Coordinates of C-alpha atoms in Angstrom, one line a residue:
X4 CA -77.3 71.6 -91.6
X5 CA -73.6 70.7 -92.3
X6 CA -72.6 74.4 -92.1
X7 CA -74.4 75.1 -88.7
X8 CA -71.3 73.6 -86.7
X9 CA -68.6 74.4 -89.0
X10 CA -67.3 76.9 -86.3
X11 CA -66.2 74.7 -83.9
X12 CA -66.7 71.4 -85.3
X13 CA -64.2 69.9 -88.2
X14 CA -64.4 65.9 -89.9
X15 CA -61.3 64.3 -91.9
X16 CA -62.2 61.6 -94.2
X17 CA -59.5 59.7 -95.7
X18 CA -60.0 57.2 -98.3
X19 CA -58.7 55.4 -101.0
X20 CA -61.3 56.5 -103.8
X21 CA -63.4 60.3 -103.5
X22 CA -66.0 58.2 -105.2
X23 CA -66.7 56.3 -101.9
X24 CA -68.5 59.4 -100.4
X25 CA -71.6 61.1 -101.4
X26 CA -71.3 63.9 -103.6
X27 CA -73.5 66.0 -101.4
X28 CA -70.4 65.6 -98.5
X29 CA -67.3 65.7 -100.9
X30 CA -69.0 69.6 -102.0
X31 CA -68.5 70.1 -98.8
X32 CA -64.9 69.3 -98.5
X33 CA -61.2 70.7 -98.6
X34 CA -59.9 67.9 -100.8
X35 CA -56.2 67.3 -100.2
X36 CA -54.5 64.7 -102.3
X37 CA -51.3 62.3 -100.8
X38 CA -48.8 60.4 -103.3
X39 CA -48.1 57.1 -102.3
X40 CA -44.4 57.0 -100.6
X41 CA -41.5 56.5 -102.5
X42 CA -39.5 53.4 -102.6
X43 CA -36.8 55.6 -100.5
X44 CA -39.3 57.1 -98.3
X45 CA -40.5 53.7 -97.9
X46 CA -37.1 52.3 -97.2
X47 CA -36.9 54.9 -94.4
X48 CA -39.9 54.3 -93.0
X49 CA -39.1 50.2 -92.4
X50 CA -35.7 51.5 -91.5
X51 CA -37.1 53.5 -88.6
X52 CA -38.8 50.5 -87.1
X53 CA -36.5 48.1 -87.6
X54 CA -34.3 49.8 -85.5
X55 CA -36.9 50.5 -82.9
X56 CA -38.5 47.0 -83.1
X57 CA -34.3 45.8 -82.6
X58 CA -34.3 43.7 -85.9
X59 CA -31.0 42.7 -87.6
X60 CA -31.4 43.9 -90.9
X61 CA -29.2 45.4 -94.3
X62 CA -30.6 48.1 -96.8
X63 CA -30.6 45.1 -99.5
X64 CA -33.1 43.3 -97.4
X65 CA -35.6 46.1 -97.0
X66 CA -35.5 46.9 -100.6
X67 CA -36.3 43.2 -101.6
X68 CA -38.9 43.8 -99.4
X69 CA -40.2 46.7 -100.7
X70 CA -39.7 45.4 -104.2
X71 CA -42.3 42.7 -103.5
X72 CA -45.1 45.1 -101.6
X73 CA -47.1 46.8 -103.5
X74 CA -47.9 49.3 -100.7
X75 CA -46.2 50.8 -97.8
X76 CA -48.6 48.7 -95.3
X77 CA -48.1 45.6 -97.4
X78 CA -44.9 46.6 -96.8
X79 CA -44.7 47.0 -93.3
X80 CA -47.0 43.8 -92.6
X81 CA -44.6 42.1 -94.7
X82 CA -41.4 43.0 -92.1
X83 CA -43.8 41.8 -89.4
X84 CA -44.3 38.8 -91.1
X85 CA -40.3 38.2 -91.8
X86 CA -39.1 39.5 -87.9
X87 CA -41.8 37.0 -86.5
X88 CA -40.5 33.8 -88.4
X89 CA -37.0 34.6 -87.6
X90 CA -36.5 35.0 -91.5
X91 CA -32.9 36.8 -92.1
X92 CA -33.5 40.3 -93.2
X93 CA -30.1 40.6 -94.3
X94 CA -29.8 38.8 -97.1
X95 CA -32.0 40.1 -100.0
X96 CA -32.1 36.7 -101.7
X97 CA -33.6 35.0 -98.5
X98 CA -35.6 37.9 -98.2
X99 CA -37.0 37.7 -101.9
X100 CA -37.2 33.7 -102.0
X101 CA -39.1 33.4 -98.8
X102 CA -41.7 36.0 -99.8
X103 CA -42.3 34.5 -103.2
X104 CA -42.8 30.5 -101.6
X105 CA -45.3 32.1 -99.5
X106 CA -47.7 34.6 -101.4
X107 CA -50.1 33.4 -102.5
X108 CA -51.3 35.6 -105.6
X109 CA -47.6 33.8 -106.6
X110 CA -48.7 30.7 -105.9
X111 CA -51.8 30.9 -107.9
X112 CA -49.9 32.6 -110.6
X113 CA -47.4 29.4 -111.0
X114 CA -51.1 27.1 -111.1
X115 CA -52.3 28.9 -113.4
X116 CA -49.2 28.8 -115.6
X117 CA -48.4 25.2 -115.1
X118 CA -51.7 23.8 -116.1
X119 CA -52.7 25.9 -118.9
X120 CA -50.9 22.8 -121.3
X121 CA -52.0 20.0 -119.6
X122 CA -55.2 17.7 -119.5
X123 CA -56.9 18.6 -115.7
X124 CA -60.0 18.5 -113.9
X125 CA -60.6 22.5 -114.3
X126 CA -62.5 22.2 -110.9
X127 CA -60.0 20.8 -109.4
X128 CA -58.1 24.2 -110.2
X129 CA -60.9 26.4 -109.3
X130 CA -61.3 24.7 -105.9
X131 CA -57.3 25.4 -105.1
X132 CA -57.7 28.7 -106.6
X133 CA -60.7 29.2 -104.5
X134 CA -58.7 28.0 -101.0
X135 CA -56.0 30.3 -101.7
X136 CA -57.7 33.5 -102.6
X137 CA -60.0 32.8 -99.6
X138 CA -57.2 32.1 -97.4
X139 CA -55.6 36.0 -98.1
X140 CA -59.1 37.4 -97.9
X141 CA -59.5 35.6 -94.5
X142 CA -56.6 37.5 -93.0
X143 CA -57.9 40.8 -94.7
X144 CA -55.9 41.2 -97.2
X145 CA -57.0 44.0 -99.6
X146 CA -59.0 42.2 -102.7
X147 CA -57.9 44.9 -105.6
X148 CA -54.1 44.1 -104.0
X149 CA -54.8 40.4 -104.7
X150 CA -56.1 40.5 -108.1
X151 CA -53.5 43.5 -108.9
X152 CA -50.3 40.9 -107.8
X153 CA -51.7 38.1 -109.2
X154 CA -51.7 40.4 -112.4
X155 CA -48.4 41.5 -112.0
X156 CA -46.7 37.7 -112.1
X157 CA -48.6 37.6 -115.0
X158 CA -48.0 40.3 -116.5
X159 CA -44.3 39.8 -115.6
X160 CA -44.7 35.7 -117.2
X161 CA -45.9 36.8 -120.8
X162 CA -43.4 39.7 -121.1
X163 CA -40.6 37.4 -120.6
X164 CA -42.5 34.9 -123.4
X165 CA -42.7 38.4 -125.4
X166 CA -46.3 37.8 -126.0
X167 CA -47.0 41.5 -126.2
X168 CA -51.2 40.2 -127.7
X169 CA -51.9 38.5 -124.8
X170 CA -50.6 41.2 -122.4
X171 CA -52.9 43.8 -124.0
X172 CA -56.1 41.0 -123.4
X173 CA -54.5 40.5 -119.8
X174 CA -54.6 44.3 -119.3
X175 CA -57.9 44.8 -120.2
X176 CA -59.5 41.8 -118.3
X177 CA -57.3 43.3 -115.1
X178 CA -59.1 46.9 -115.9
X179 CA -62.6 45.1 -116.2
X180 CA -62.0 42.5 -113.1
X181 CA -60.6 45.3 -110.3
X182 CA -63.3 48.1 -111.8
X183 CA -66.1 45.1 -110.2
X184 CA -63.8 44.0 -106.8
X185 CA -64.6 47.8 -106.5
X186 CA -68.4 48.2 -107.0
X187 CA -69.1 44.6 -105.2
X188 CA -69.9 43.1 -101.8
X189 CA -68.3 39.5 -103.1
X190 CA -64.6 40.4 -103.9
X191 CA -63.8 36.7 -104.3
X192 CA -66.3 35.7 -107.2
X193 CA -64.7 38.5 -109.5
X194 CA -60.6 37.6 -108.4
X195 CA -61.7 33.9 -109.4
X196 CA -63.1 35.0 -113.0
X197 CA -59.9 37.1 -113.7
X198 CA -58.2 33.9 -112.6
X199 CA -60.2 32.1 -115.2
X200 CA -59.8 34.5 -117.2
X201 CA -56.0 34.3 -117.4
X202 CA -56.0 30.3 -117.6
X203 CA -58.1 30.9 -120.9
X204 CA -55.9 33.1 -121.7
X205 CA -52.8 31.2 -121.6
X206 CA -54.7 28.4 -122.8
X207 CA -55.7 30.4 -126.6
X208 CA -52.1 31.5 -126.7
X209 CA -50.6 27.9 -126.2
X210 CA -53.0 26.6 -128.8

């Protein structure tokens, strides 16, 4: 019956993943694929509406900005974020050290890092952990975003401690972790076992 109003009748679907829609539909389908922006195409994009939203800005704050997003609507709710907070977009630095004080997936990257060493009260982690990651998904902020930043710091920490072992265990926890956010109605249960994950992590490689 899909084919009787073809004539006159046409459906987009846009999504993130083809595997999201039934196979019976996607047969069905024109599939058209879009890149993701480029960093310059992004930059042009916040450009445009900082000029139209009449926010002071420099080119070195929007790509600090766009350094720190991980998608061009991260990006933009980022500048939102920045304009409504009076934050000065002019200065990258700001810029940079404003966004890291306040993210989150940072934050929880810098617990787990500073108390994989010491003698704690794991639940006493897991509960912070826990307010935090609920806190982002609260405001609806993407789950496979949260768990792929949080993966990033990390990613980011051991490189810098060379630990090129633990990376490859990191990567492969990240694969397993955002492979269930994606098949699951309880996002928040599989971003806290990648965070435990990690913390055991950094925990066998201190030892």
């Amino acid at each position: 019956t899909l084919e009787k109003f073809i004539h006159y009748c046409r459906c987009f679907f846009f999504v993130n993943r083809n595997d999201f829609s039934i196979a019976l539909i996607r047969s069905r389908c024109l599939i058209v694929r879009l890149d993701s922006p480029s960093g310059q195409e992004m930059l042009g994009i916040l450009n445009r509406i900082a000029v139209k939203e009449e926010i002071a800005f420099s080119t070195e704050g929007l790509e600090s900005l766009i350094k720190f997003s991980l998608s061009l609507k991260e990006a933009i709710n980022q500048l939102q974020l920045l304009s409504t907070f009076k934050i000065d977009l002019t200065i990258g630095e700001k810029v940079s050290d404003y966004l890291y004080k306040n993210d989150n997936c940072y934050v929880i990257a810098q617990l787990l890092i500073g108390n994989a060493q010491r003698d704690i009260e794991i639940s006493e982690l897991i509960q912070e952990v826990r307010r935090l990651i609920q806190e982002m998904l609260t405001e609806c902020v993407d789950p496979i975003m949260v768990a792929k930043k949080i993966f990033s710091y990390m990613f980011e920490h051991l490189s810098s401690m060379n630990c090129d072992r633990l990376n490859c265990r990191l990567v492969k926890h990240a694969n397993y972790y955002v492979n269930g956010i994606k098949n699951c109605n309880k996002p928040i249960y599989y971003i806290e076992g990648f965070c435990l994950q990690i913390y055991d992590l950094l925990e066998s490689g201190a030892s």
